[in-house]
Structure formats: C-alpha cells, structure tokens
Tab-separated table of C-alpha atoms in Angstrom:
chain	number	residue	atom	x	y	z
A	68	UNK	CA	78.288	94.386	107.439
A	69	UNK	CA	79.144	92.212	110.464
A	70	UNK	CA	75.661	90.588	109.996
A	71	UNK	CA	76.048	89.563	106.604
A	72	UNK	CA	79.526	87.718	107.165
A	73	UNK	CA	82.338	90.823	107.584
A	74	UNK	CA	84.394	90.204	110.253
A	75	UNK	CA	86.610	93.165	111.237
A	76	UNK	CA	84.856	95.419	108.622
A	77	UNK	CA	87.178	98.493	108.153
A	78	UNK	CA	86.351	100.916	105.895
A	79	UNK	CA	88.562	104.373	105.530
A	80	UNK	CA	86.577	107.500	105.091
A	81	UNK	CA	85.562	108.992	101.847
A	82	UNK	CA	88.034	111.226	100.020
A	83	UNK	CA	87.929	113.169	96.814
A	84	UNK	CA	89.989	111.527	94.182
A	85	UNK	CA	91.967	114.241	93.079
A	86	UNK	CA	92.059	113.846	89.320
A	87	UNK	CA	88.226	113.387	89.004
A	88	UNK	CA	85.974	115.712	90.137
A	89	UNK	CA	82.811	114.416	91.908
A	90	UNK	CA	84.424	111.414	92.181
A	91	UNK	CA	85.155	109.947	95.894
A	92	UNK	CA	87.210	107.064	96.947
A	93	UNK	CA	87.775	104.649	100.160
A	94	UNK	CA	89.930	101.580	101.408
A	95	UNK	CA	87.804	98.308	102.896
A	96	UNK	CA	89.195	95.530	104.428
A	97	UNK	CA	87.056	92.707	106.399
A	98	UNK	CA	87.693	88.722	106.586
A	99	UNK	CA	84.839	86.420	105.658
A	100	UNK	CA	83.374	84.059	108.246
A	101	UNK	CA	83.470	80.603	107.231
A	102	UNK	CA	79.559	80.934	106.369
A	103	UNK	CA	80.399	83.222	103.387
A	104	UNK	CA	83.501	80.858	102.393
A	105	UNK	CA	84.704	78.106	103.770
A	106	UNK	CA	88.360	79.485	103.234
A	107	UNK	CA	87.155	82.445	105.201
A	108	UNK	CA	89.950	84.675	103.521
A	109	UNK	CA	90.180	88.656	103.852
A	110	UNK	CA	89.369	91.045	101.636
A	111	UNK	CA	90.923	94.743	100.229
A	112	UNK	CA	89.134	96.669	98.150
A	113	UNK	CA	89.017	99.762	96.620
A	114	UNK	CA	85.137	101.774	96.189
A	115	UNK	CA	84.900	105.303	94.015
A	116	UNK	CA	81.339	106.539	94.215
A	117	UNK	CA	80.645	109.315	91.947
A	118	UNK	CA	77.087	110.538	91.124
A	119	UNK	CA	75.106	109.284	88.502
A	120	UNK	CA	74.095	111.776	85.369
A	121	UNK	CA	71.617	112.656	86.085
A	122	UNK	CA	72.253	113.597	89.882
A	123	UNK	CA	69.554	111.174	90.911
A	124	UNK	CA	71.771	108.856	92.797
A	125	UNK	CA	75.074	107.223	93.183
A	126	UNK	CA	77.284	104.785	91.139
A	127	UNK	CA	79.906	102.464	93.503
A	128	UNK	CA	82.812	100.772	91.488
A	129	UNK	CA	84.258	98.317	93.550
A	130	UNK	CA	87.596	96.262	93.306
A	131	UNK	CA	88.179	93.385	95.509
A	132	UNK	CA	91.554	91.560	96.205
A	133	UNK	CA	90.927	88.230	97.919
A	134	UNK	CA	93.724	86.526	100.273
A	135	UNK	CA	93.839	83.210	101.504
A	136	UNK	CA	91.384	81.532	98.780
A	137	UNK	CA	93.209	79.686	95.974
A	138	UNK	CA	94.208	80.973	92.919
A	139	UNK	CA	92.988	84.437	93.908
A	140	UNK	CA	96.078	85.991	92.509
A	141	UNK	CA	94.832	84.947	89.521
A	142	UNK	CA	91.960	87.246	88.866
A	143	UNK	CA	89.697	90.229	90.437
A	144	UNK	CA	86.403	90.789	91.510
A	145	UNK	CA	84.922	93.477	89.908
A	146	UNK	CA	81.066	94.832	91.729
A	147	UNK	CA	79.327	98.154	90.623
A	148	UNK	CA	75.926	99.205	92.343
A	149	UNK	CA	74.116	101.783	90.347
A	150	UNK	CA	71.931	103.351	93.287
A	151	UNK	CA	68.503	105.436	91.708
A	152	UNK	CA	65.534	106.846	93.570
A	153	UNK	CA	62.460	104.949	92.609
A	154	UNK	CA	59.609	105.948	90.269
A	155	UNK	CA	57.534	103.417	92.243
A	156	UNK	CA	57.491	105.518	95.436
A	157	UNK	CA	58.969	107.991	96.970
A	158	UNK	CA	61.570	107.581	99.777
A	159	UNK	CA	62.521	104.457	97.580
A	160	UNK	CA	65.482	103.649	95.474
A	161	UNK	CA	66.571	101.076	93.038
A	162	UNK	CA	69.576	99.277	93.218
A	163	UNK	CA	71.224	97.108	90.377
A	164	UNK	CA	74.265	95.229	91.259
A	165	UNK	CA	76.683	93.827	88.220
A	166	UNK	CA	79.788	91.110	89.477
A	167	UNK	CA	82.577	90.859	86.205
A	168	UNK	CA	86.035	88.713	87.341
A	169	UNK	CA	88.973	89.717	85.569
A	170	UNK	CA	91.033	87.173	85.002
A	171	UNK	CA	95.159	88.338	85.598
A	172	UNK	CA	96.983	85.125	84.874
A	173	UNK	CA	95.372	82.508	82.116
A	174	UNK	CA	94.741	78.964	83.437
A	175	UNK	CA	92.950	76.637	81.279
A	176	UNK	CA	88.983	77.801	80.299
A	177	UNK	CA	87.223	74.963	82.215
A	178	UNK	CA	88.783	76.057	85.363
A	179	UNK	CA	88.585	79.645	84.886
A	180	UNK	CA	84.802	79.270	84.177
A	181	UNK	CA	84.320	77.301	87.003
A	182	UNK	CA	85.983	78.963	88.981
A	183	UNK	CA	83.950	82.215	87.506
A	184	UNK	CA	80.828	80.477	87.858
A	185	UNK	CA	81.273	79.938	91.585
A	186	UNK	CA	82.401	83.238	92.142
A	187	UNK	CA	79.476	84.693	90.761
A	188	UNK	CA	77.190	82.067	92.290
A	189	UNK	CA	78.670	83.205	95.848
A	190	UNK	CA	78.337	86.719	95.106
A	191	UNK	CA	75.183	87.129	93.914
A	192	UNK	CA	73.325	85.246	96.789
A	193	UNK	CA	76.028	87.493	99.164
A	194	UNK	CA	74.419	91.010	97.348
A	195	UNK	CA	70.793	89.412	97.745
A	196	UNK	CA	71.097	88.337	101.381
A	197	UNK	CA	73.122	92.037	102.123
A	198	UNK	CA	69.789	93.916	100.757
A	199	UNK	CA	67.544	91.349	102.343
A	200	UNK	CA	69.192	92.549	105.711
A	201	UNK	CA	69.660	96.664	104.259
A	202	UNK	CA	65.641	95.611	103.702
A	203	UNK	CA	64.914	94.325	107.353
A	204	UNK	CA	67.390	97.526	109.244
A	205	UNK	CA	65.123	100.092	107.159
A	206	UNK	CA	61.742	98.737	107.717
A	207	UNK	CA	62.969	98.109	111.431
A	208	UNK	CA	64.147	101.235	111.750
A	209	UNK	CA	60.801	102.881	110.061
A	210	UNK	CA	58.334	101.161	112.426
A	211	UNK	CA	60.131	101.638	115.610
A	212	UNK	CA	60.493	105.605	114.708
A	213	UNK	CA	56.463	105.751	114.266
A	214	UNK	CA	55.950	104.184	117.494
C-alpha cells in the first residue's frame, strides 16, 4: 500500500463480526502522501469481507472517513470490490470496483457534485494505479519463482 501513496498503512487483523456469519471485519488507517492529495489527510476505515454466493470469491465493503480535507465531515466514501476467479484462465480473478459518496450534511448541488465528481475522479485513477501495481507484484513475483 506504501507504493501506491499509504503512508503509515495500519490495518487490524480480520475478525468475525459477530452478528453475521461468514462475515469478517477490520480497522485501516494510513495518511495520503501529497501525490494522492495535495491535503495529504488520513484516513479510517472500516472493511467487512464476506464471501460471495456462490463461494467463488470475496466481496469487500469499505467505509472511509477522511481528516484533514475540507468539508469531509460532510459526506463518506463508500468502495466495494467484488473479487471472482476468472473464466478467462485459471489462476485469474476478476475484480470490479464501485466508489458511491454519501453525502451527511446538504450543501448546495453544484458543490456537492463537484465535489463528488472529484472524489470519484481521484478514486478511480487511485483503484486503477493500485491494480496496475497488484498487476506488476504478481507477474514479478511469478517470473522470479520460475527462475
């Protein structure tokens, strides 16, 4: 995580929520370096990872709280990655990532949409440029293990 922009990436280990069965749960905190956002700001969040129905990989829910950005007491960042092995080939999966803000106190619409749109502008190149990287450890990893 350090590599794509988490400083002091701290995440607690997984426990089993208690309520849900299969479901599992874990704390994150981390800053942002000034690459990710120029406020830098840190980061709390809440993941639950639970299997998906059919047993054939893993949803994450994800809540972030940002500090030290403005307004960000006004809403939530919302991710969820629904992880799948891959038809296309085996020792593959598939990975689709989905961003939602929810919006906590009402400011006027032009500035909550821009301030959506950026959020989901930032985000979105931050999930492609954290697989990019996933991409690069795995095939790394896969080459120098056959050699």
């Amino acid at each position: 995580m350090e590599k794509s922009g988490c400083l002091n990436y701290v995440p607690t280990t997984w426990e089993q929520v208690e309520c849900k069965s299969g479901v599992d749960e874990r704390r994150v905190t981390y800053k942002f370096n000034r690459h990710v956002s120029i406020f830098g700001g840190e980061v709390t969040c809440k993941q639950q990872k639970c299997p998906t129905a059919n047993d054939e990989g893993w949803i994450v829910n994800e809540v972030m709280l940002l500090h030290d950005v403005p307004f960000s007491d006004h809403f939530r960042v919302k991710l969820r990655y629904q992880i799948e092995k891959s038809s296309l080939a085996q020792n593959a999966c598939r990975c689709d990532a989905y961003i939602r803000i929810v919006w906590l106190k009402v400011k006027s619409t032009n500035f909550q949409l821009r301030i959506t749109r950026n959020i989901t502008d930032k985000f979105t190149h931050r999930v492609k440029e954290i697989f990019e990287l996933l991409e690069r450890e795995i095939l790394f990893g896969s080459c120098n293990s056959t050699t």
